[in-house]
mmCIF file of C-alpha atoms in Angstrom:
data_model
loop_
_atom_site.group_PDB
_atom_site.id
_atom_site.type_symbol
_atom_site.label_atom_id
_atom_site.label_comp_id
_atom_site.label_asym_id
_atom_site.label_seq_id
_atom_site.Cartn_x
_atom_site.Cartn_y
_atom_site.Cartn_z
ATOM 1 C CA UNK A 1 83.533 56.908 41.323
ATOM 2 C CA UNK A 2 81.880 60.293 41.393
ATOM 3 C CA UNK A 3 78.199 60.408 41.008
ATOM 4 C CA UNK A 4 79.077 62.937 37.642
ATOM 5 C CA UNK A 5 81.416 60.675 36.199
ATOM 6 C CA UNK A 6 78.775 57.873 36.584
ATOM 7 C CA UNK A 7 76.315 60.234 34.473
ATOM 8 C CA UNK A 8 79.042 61.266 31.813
ATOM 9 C CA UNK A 9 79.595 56.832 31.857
ATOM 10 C CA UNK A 10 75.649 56.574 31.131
ATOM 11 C CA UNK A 11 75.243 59.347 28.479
ATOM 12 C CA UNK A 12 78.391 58.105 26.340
ATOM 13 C CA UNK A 13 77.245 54.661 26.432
ATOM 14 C CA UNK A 14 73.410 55.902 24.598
ATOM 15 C CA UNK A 15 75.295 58.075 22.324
ATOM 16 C CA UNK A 16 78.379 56.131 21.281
ATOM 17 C CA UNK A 17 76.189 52.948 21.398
ATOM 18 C CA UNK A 18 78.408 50.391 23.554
ATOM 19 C CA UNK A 19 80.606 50.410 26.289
ATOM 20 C CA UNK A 20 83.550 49.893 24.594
ATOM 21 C CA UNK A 21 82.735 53.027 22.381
ATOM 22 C CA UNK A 22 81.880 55.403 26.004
ATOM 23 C CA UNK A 23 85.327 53.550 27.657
ATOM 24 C CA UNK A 24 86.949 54.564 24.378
ATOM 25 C CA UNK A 25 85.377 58.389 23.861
ATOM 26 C CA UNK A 26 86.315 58.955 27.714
ATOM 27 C CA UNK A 27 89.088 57.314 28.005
ATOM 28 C CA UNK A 28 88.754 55.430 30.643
ATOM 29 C CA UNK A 29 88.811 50.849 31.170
ATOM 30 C CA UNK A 30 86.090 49.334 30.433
ATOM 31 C CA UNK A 31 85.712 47.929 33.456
ATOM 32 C CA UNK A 32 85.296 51.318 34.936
ATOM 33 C CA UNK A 33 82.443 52.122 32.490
ATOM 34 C CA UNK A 34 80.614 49.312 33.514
ATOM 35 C CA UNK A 35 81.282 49.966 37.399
ATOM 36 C CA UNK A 36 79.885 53.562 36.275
ATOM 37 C CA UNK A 37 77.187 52.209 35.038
ATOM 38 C CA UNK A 38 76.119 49.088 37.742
ATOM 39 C CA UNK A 39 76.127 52.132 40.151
ATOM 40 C CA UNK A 40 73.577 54.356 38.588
ATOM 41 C CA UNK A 41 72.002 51.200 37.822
ATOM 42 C CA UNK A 42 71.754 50.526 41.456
ATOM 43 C CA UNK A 43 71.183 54.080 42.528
ATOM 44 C CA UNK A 44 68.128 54.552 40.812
ATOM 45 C CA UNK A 45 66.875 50.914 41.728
ATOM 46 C CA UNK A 46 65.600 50.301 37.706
ATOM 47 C CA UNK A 47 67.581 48.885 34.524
ATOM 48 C CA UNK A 48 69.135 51.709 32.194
ATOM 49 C CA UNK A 49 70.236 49.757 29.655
ATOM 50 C CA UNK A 50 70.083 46.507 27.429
ATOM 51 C CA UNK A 51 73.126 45.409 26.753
ATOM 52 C CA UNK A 52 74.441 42.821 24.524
ATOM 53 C CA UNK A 53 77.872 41.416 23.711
ATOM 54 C CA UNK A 54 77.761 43.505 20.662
ATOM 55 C CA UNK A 55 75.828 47.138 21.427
ATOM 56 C CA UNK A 56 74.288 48.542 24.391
ATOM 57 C CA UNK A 57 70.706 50.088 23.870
ATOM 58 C CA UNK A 58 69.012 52.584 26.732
ATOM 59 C CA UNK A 59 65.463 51.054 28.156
ATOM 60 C CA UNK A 60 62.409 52.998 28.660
ATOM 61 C CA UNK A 61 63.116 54.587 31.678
ATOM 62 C CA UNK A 62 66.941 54.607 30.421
ATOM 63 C CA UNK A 63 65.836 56.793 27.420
ATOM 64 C CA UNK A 64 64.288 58.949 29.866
ATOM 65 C CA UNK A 65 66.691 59.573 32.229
ATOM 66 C CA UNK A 66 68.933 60.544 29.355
ATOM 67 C CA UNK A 67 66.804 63.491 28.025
ATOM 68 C CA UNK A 68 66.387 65.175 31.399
ATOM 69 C CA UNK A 69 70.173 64.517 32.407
ATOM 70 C CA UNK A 70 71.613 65.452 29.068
ATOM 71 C CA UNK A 71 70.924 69.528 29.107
ATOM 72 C CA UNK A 72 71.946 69.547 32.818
ATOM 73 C CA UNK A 73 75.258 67.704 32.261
ATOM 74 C CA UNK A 74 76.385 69.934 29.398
ATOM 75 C CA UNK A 75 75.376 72.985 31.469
ATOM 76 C CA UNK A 76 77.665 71.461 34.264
ATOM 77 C CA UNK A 77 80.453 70.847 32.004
ATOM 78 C CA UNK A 78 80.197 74.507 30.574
ATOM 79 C CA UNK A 79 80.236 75.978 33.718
ATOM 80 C CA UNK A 80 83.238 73.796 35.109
ATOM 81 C CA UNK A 81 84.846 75.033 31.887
ATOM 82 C CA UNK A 82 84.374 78.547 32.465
ATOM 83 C CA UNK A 83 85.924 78.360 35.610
ATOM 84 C CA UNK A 84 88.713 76.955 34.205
ATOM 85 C CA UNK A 85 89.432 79.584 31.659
ATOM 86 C CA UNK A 86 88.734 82.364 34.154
ATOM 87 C CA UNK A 87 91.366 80.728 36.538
ATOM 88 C CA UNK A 88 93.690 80.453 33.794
ATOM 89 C CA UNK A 89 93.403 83.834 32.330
ATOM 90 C CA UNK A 90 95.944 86.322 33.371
ATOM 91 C CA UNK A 91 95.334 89.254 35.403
ATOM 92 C CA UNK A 92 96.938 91.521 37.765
ATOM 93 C CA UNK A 93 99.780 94.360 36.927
ATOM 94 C CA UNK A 94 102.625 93.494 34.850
ATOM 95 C CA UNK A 95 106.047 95.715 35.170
ATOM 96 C CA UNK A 96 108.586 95.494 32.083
ATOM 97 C CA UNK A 97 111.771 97.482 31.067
ATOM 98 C CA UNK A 98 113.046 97.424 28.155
ATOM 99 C CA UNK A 99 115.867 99.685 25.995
ATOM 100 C CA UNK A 100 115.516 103.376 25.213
ATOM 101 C CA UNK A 101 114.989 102.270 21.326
ATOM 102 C CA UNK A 102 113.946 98.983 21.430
ATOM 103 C CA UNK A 103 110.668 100.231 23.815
ATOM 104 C CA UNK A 104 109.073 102.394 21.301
ATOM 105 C CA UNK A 105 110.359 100.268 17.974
ATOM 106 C CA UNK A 106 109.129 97.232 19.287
ATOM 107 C CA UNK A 107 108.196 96.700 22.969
ATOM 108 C CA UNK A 108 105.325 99.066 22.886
ATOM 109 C CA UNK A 109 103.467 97.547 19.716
ATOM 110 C CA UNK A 110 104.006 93.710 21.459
ATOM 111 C CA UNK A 111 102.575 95.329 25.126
ATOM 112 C CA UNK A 112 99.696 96.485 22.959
ATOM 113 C CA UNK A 113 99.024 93.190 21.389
ATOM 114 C CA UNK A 114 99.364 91.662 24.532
ATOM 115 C CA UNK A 115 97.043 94.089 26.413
ATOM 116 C CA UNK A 116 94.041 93.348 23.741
ATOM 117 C CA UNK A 117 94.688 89.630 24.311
ATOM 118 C CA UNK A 118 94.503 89.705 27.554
ATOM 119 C CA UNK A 119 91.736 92.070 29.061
ATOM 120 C CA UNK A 120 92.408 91.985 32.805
ATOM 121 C CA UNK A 121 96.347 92.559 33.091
ATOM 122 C CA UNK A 122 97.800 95.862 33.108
ATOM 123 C CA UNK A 123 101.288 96.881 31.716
ATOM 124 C CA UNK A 124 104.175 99.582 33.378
ATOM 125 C CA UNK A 125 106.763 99.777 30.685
ATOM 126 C CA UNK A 126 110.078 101.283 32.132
ATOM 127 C CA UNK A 127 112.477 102.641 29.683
ATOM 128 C CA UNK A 128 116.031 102.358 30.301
ATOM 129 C CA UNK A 129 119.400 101.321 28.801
ATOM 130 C CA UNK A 130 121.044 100.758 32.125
ATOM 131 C CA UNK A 131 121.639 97.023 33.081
ATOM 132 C CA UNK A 132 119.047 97.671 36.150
ATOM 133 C CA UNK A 133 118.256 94.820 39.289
ATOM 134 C CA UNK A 134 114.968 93.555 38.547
ATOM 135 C CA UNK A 135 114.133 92.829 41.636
ATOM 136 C CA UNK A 136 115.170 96.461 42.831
ATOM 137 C CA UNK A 137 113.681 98.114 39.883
ATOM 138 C CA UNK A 138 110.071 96.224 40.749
ATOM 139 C CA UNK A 139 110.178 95.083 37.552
ATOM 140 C CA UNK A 140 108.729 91.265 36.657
ATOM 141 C CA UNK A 141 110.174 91.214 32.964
ATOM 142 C CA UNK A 142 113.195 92.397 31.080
ATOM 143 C CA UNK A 143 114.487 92.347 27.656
ATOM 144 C CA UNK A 144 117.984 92.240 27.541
ATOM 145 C CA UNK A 145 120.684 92.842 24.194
ATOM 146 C CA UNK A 146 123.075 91.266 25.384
ATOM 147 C CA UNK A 147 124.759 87.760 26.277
ATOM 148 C CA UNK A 148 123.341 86.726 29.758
ATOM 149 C CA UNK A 149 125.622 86.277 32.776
ATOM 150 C CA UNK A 150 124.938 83.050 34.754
ATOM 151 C CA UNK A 151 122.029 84.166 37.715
ATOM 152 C CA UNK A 152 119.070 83.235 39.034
ATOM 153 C CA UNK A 153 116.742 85.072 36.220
ATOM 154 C CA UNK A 154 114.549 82.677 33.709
ATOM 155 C CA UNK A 155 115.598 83.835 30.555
ATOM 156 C CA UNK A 156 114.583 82.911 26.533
ATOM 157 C CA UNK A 157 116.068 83.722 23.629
ATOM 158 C CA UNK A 158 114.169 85.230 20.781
ATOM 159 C CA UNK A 159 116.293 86.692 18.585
ATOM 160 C CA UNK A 160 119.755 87.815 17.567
ATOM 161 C CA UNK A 161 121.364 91.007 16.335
ATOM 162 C CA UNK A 162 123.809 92.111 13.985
ATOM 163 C CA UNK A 163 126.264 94.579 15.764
ATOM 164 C CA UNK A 164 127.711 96.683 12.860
ATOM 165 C CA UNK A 165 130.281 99.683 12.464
ATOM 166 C CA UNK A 166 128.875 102.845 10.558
ATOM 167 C CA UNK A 167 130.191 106.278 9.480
ATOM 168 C CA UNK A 168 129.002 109.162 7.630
ATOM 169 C CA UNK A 169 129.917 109.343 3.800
ATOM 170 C CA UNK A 170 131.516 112.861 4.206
ATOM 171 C CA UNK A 171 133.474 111.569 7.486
ATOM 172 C CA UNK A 172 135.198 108.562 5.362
ATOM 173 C CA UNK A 173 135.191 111.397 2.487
ATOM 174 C CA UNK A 174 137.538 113.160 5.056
ATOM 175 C CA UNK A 175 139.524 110.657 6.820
ATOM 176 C CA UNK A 176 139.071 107.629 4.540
ATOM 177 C CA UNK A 177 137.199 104.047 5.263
ATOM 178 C CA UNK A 178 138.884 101.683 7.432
ATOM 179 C CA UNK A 179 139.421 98.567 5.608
ATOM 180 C CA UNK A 180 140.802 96.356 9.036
ATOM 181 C CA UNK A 181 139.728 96.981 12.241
ATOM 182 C CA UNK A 182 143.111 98.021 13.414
ATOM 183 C CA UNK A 183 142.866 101.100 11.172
ATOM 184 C CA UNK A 184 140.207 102.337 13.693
ATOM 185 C CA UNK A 185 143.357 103.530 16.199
ATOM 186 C CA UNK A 186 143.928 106.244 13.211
ATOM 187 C CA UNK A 187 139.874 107.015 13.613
ATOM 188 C CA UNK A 188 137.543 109.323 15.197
ATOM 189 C CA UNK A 189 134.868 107.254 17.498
ATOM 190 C CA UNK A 190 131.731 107.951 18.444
ATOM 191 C CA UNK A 191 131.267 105.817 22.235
ATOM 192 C CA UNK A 192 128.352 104.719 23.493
ATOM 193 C CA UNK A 193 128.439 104.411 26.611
ATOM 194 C CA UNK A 194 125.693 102.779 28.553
ATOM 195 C CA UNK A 195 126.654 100.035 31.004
ATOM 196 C CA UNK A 196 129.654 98.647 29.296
ATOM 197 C CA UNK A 197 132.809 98.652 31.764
ATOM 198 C CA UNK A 198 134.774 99.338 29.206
ATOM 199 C CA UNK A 199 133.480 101.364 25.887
ATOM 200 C CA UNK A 200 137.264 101.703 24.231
ATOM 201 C CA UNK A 201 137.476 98.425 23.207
ATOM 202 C CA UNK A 202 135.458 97.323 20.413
ATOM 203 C CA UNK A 203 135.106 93.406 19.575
ATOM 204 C CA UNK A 204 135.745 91.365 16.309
ATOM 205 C CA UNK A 205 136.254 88.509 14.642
ATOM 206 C CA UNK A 206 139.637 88.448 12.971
ATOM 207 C CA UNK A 207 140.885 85.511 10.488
ATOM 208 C CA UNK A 208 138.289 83.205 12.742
ATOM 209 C CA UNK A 209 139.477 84.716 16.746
ATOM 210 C CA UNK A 210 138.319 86.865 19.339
ATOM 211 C CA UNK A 211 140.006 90.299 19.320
ATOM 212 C CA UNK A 212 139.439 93.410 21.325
ATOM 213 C CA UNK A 213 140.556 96.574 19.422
ATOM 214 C CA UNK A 214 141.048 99.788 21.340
ATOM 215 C CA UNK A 215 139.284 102.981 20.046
ATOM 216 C CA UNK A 216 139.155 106.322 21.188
ATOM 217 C CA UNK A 217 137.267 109.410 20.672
ATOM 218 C CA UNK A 218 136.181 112.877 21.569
ATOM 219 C CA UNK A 219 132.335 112.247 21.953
ATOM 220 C CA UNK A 220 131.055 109.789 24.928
ATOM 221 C CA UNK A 221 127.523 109.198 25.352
ATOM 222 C CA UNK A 222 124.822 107.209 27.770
ATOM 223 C CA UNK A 223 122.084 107.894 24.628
ATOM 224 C CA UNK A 224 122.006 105.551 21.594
ATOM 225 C CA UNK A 225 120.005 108.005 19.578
ATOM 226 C CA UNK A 226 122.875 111.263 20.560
ATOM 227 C CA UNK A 227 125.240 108.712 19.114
ATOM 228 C CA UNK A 228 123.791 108.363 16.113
ATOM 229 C CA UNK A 229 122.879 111.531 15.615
ATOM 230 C CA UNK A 230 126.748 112.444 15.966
ATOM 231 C CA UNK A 231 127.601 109.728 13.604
ATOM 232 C CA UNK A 232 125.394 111.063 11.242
ATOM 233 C CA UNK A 233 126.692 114.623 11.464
ATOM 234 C CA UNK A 234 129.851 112.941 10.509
ATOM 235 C CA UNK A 235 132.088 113.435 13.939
ATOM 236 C CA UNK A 236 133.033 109.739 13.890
ATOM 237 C CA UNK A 237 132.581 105.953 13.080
ATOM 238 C CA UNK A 238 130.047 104.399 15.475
ATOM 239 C CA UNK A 239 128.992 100.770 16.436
ATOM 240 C CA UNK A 240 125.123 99.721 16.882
ATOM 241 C CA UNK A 241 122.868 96.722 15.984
ATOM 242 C CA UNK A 242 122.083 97.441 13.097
ATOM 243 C CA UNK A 243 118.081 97.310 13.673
ATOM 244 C CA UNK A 244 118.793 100.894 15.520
ATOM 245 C CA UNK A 245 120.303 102.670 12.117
ATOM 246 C CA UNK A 246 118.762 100.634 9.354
ATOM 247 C CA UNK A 247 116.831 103.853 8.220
ATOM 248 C CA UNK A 248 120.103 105.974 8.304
ATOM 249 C CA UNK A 249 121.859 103.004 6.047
ATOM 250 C CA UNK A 250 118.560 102.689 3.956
ATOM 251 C CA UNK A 251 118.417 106.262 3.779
ATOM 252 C CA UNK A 252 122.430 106.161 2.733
ATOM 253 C CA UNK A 253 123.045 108.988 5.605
ATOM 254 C CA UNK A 254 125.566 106.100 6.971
ATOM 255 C CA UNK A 255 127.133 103.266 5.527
ATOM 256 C CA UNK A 256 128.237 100.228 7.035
ATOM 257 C CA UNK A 257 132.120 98.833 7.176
ATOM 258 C CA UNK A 258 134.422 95.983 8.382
ATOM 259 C CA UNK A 259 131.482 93.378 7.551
ATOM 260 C CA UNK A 260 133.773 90.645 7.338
ATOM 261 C CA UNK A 261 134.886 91.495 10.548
ATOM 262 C CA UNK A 262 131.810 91.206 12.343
ATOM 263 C CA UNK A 263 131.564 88.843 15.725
ATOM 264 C CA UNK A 264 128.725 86.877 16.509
ATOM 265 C CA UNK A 265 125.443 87.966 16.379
ATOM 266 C CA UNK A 266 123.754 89.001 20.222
ATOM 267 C CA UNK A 267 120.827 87.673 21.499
ATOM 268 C CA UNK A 268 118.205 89.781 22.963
ATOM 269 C CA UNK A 269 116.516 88.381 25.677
ATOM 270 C CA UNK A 270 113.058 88.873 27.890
ATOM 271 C CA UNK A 271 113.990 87.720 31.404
ATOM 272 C CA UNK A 272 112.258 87.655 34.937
ATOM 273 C CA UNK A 273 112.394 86.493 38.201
ATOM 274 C CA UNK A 274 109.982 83.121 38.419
ATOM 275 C CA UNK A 275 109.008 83.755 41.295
ATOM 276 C CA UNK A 276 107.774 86.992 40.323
ATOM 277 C CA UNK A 277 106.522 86.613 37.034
ATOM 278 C CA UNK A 278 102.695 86.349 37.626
ATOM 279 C CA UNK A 279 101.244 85.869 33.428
ATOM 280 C CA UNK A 280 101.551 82.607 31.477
ATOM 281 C CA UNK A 281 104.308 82.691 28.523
ATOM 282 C CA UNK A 282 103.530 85.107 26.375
ATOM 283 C CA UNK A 283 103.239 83.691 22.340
ATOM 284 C CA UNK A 284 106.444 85.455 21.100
ATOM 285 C CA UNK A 285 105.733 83.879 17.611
ATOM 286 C CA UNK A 286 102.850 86.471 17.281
ATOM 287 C CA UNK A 287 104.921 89.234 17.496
ATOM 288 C CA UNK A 288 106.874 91.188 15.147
ATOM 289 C CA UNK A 289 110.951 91.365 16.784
ATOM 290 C CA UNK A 290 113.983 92.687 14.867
ATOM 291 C CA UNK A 291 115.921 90.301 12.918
ATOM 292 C CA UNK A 292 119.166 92.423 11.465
#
């Protein structure tokens, strides 16, 4: 047994009054209390303590011992503490990318919680709305809108989004609301384009299936907030979460159709390589994430 644990053995058996109490407190046997105990015993060549079947009571020298070890031992236990939290605490540089929208909506406030919290870790937020290679990129982290392909990223969900359609009041003023999503053939669409293969074809959930409808329209566009703004201006119906436009709806600049229609909400998704990732878990319950 170490020579500490002995001492922690001795001071728990003065203070908690008995063996059993110290094998209980530190849980550890009995049996390995009194070992604890028989060596110190033997160590410093002088009884420490009377014991009895019923309580265990320091001697003399026993009371002694136990006001000049006490400070030290709680000094030692502080210290081996402190090097435990400074191992623990994160440090280092930390590389995360994020959407165009979602960066400065949300990922910047939760990097700046993050950064008080943590003191010795710096942050590199890249801003993109491509579907980049971490690994490529040099990024550790990466929140995602989207459903994750099978790979070899470590990925949790924290959320899901409501995809909506949208259009201007004067455009449906103009050209009428679509009350199915077939009806959108007949429409004007704004397209976002970002990394989906395929930006004609617009999903939904029709009498309780899976259906692709095809869309078209005169205005393409890599930049969530040009599509808005064009949906807005009334050139066409668009599609977005709906965390993106909820001032526009709130606002009543754009209202929101074919909500029966709706699929499945998305997830949205930090994700990393493990081996890269160098922080501990970040508390995502702390944070404030879209919920729409």
């Amino acid at each position: 047994m170490d020579r500490l644990d002995d001492l922690a053995a001795f001071v728990a058996i003065i203070e908690k009054g008995s063996q059993t109490a110290a094998a209980r407190d530190l849980r550890r046997s009995l049996q390995s209390i009194n070992r604890s105990l028989t060596s110190l015993e033997r160590g410093v060549g002088i009884a420490l303590i009377n014991r009895t079947t019923r309580q265990s009571t320091p001697t003399e020298a026993g009371l002694a011992l136990y006001r000049r070890i006490k400070p030290a031992l709680t000094e030692i236990n502080d210290a081996k503490r402190e090097a435990a939290d400074k191992r623990a605490e994160p440090s280092g540089l930390l590389r995360v990318g994020a959407p165009v929208l979602f960066a400065p909506a949300f990922g910047a406030p939760v990097v700046c919680d993050f950064l008080e919290r943590h003191p010795e870790v710096e942050v590199e937020l890249k801003v993109s709305d491509r579907q980049v290679d971490l690994l490529e990129q040099g990024l550790d982290l990466a929140v995602r809108i989207r459903e994750m392909p099978d790979s070899g990223l470590k990925a949790r969900r924290i959320g899901e989004l409501r995809v909506v359609i949208f259009g201007a009041p004067a455009y449906f003023a103009r050209h009428g609301r679509p009350g199915h999503p077939d009806d959108l053939e007949n429409h004007h669409c704004v397209l976002h384009a970002a990394d989906d293969p395929d930006i004609e074809k617009w999903p939904f959930r029709i009498e309780g299936k899976y259906k692709s409808v095809r869309v078209h329209g005169r205005f393409k566009t890599d930049s969530a907030a040009a599509a808005h703004v064009a949906v807005a201006r009334g050139l066409g119906v668009g599609r977005a979460p709906l965390w993106q436009i909820r001032r526009l709806v709130d606002d009543e600049v754009v209202e929101v159709v074919l909500e029966e229609f709706e699929i499945t909400r998305i997830p949205f998704t930090p994700s990393g390589h493990p081996q890269r990732y160098p922080l501990r878990k970040p508390n995502y319950s702390q944070t404030s994430w879209p919920h729409d």
